[in-house]
Amino acid sequence: MEQQLEVFVKVAEKESFSRAAEELHMTQPAVSQYIQQFEREMGTKLLERSNKYVRLNKAGEIVYHHAKEIIGLYTKMQRLVDDVTNKTSGPLSIGASYTFGEYVLPHIIALTLEKYPLVKPTITIGNTKEIAELVTSHQLDIGIIEGGLKNAKLNIEPFSKDEMYVFISSKHQLASRNGEIQVSELEDETWIVRENGSGTREASDEVFRIFNLAPPKIMEFGSNQLIKESVEASLGISLLSHWAIRKEVEIGTLKILKIKGLPYTRQFSAIVQTPFHTKAMDSFLNLLREEELLYNIGNKGPQHFQS
């Protein structure tokens, strides 16, 4: 059954028997035979076939969704059993939201491999909602998110605080101001925010609520890097984590605004689906829990975020 599921998933993703066969190192007739046998066992057709494409039908979509989860659980089970007698090693699939994934996680991975060279990490970056969904469906071992999340299926463990600042281009008219800025001065600015489902967007919305701001001009972008580049180009102002903007502030292309009540503080949290952890998972989680770890990483970069 496991082999049938893997073949079915690959055909569904590649939308082609021949491309699936190539990736699986099988012959095309063998792939077709697996699919036919699987459809007989399921009691219905799962794929629509034509000369141009192979696509999932409604029943196939249901089977595909659960097949991905079953394969993830089976793989995790095998790793847990192997892990009982072996050293900290093997694959570790980590997902992270953009801020942590792009600016902090590479340092954590480097330390992980320094301590546990037999671990083989793979990284997925997405917004908080996307990462939570992948952990829930067993497609990721561990997720790291920013901001709040309510999900009864997941174990959510905050492990570090993150500070967020309003920033502007160094060419902005407010850049020459050294004292505190009144929030009312920012209402008519164009605010550049992340998309819905992002922890950073959640933080921006909360800051608007706290300061009773209702900006009439908002632009929504799908990445922190695009937001930074846009602020540098004087398209607007934004709120991001100090991890995301520290280098640009250091070289002087961006400037932090001093605003009473900021920085806004949120949590980085680790999320897992199962109580059974491989040694690789536990070792990685223990690194995240080390109180001085993120502080030491932060001290390698610019120090200029003074309240």
PDB file of N, CA, C and O in Angstrom, residues 160 243 290-300 303:
ATOM      1  N   SER A 160      11.011  32.478  22.302  1.00  0.00           N
ATOM      2  CA  SER A 160      11.791  33.714  22.280  1.00  0.00           C
ATOM      3  C   SER A 160      10.898  34.890  21.918  1.00  0.00           C
ATOM      4  O   SER A 160       9.883  34.728  21.231  1.00  0.00           O
ATOM      5  N   TRP A 243      15.062  41.780  13.299  1.00  0.00           N
ATOM      6  CA  TRP A 243      15.887  40.826  12.558  1.00  0.00           C
ATOM      7  C   TRP A 243      15.881  41.144  11.069  1.00  0.00           C
ATOM      8  O   TRP A 243      16.885  40.969  10.379  1.00  0.00           O
ATOM      9  N   GLU A 290      17.423  27.318  24.113  1.00  0.00           N
ATOM     10  CA  GLU A 290      18.562  27.927  24.801  1.00  0.00           C
ATOM     11  C   GLU A 290      18.399  29.441  24.828  1.00  0.00           C
ATOM     12  O   GLU A 290      18.396  30.099  23.787  1.00  0.00           O
ATOM     13  N   GLU A 291      18.258  29.995  26.018  1.00  0.00           N
ATOM     14  CA  GLU A 291      17.909  31.404  26.182  1.00  0.00           C
ATOM     15  C   GLU A 291      18.917  32.338  25.517  1.00  0.00           C
ATOM     16  O   GLU A 291      18.563  33.387  24.992  1.00  0.00           O
ATOM     17  N   GLU A 292      20.194  31.989  25.559  1.00  0.00           N
ATOM     18  CA  GLU A 292      21.220  32.898  25.058  1.00  0.00           C
ATOM     19  C   GLU A 292      21.469  32.763  23.563  1.00  0.00           C
ATOM     20  O   GLU A 292      22.197  33.565  22.978  1.00  0.00           O
ATOM     21  N   LEU A 293      20.848  31.754  22.936  1.00  0.00           N
ATOM     22  CA  LEU A 293      21.183  31.464  21.546  1.00  0.00           C
ATOM     23  C   LEU A 293      20.849  32.634  20.619  1.00  0.00           C
ATOM     24  O   LEU A 293      21.711  33.145  19.894  1.00  0.00           O
ATOM     25  N   LEU A 294      19.596  33.082  20.624  1.00  0.00           N
ATOM     26  CA  LEU A 294      19.210  34.172  19.727  1.00  0.00           C
ATOM     27  C   LEU A 294      19.897  35.466  20.114  1.00  0.00           C
ATOM     28  O   LEU A 294      20.219  36.291  19.256  1.00  0.00           O
ATOM     29  N   TYR A 295      20.139  35.652  21.416  1.00  0.00           N
ATOM     30  CA  TYR A 295      20.860  36.845  21.849  1.00  0.00           C
ATOM     31  C   TYR A 295      22.258  36.875  21.243  1.00  0.00           C
ATOM     32  O   TYR A 295      22.708  37.899  20.736  1.00  0.00           O
ATOM     33  N   ASN A 296      22.935  35.730  21.269  1.00  0.00           N
ATOM     34  CA  ASN A 296      24.293  35.660  20.717  1.00  0.00           C
ATOM     35  C   ASN A 296      24.298  35.857  19.209  1.00  0.00           C
ATOM     36  O   ASN A 296      25.184  36.509  18.655  1.00  0.00           O
ATOM     37  N   ILE A 297      23.305  35.289  18.535  1.00  0.00           N
ATOM     38  CA  ILE A 297      23.197  35.493  17.087  1.00  0.00           C
ATOM     39  C   ILE A 297      22.977  36.972  16.791  1.00  0.00           C
ATOM     40  O   ILE A 297      23.592  37.555  15.899  1.00  0.00           O
ATOM     41  N   GLY A 298      22.092  37.597  17.565  1.00  0.00           N
ATOM     42  CA  GLY A 298      21.808  39.011  17.373  1.00  0.00           C
ATOM     43  C   GLY A 298      23.022  39.883  17.608  1.00  0.00           C
ATOM     44  O   GLY A 298      23.214  40.896  16.927  1.00  0.00           O
ATOM     45  N   ASN A 299      23.882  39.480  18.550  1.00  0.00           N
ATOM     46  CA  ASN A 299      25.070  40.274  18.842  1.00  0.00           C
ATOM     47  C   ASN A 299      26.117  40.210  17.742  1.00  0.00           C
ATOM     48  O   ASN A 299      27.075  40.989  17.750  1.00  0.00           O
ATOM     49  N   LYS A 300      25.950  39.292  16.805  1.00  0.00           N
ATOM     50  CA  LYS A 300      26.863  39.249  15.664  1.00  0.00           C
ATOM     51  C   LYS A 300      26.548  40.348  14.658  1.00  0.00           C
ATOM     52  O   LYS A 300      27.334  40.651  13.776  1.00  0.00           O
ATOM     53  N   GLN A 303      23.955  46.693  16.484  1.00  0.00           N
ATOM     54  CA  GLN A 303      23.271  46.958  17.749  1.00  0.00           C
ATOM     55  C   GLN A 303      22.837  48.424  17.765  1.00  0.00           C
ATOM     56  O   GLN A 303      23.627  49.302  18.032  1.00  0.00           O
TER      57      GLN A 303
END
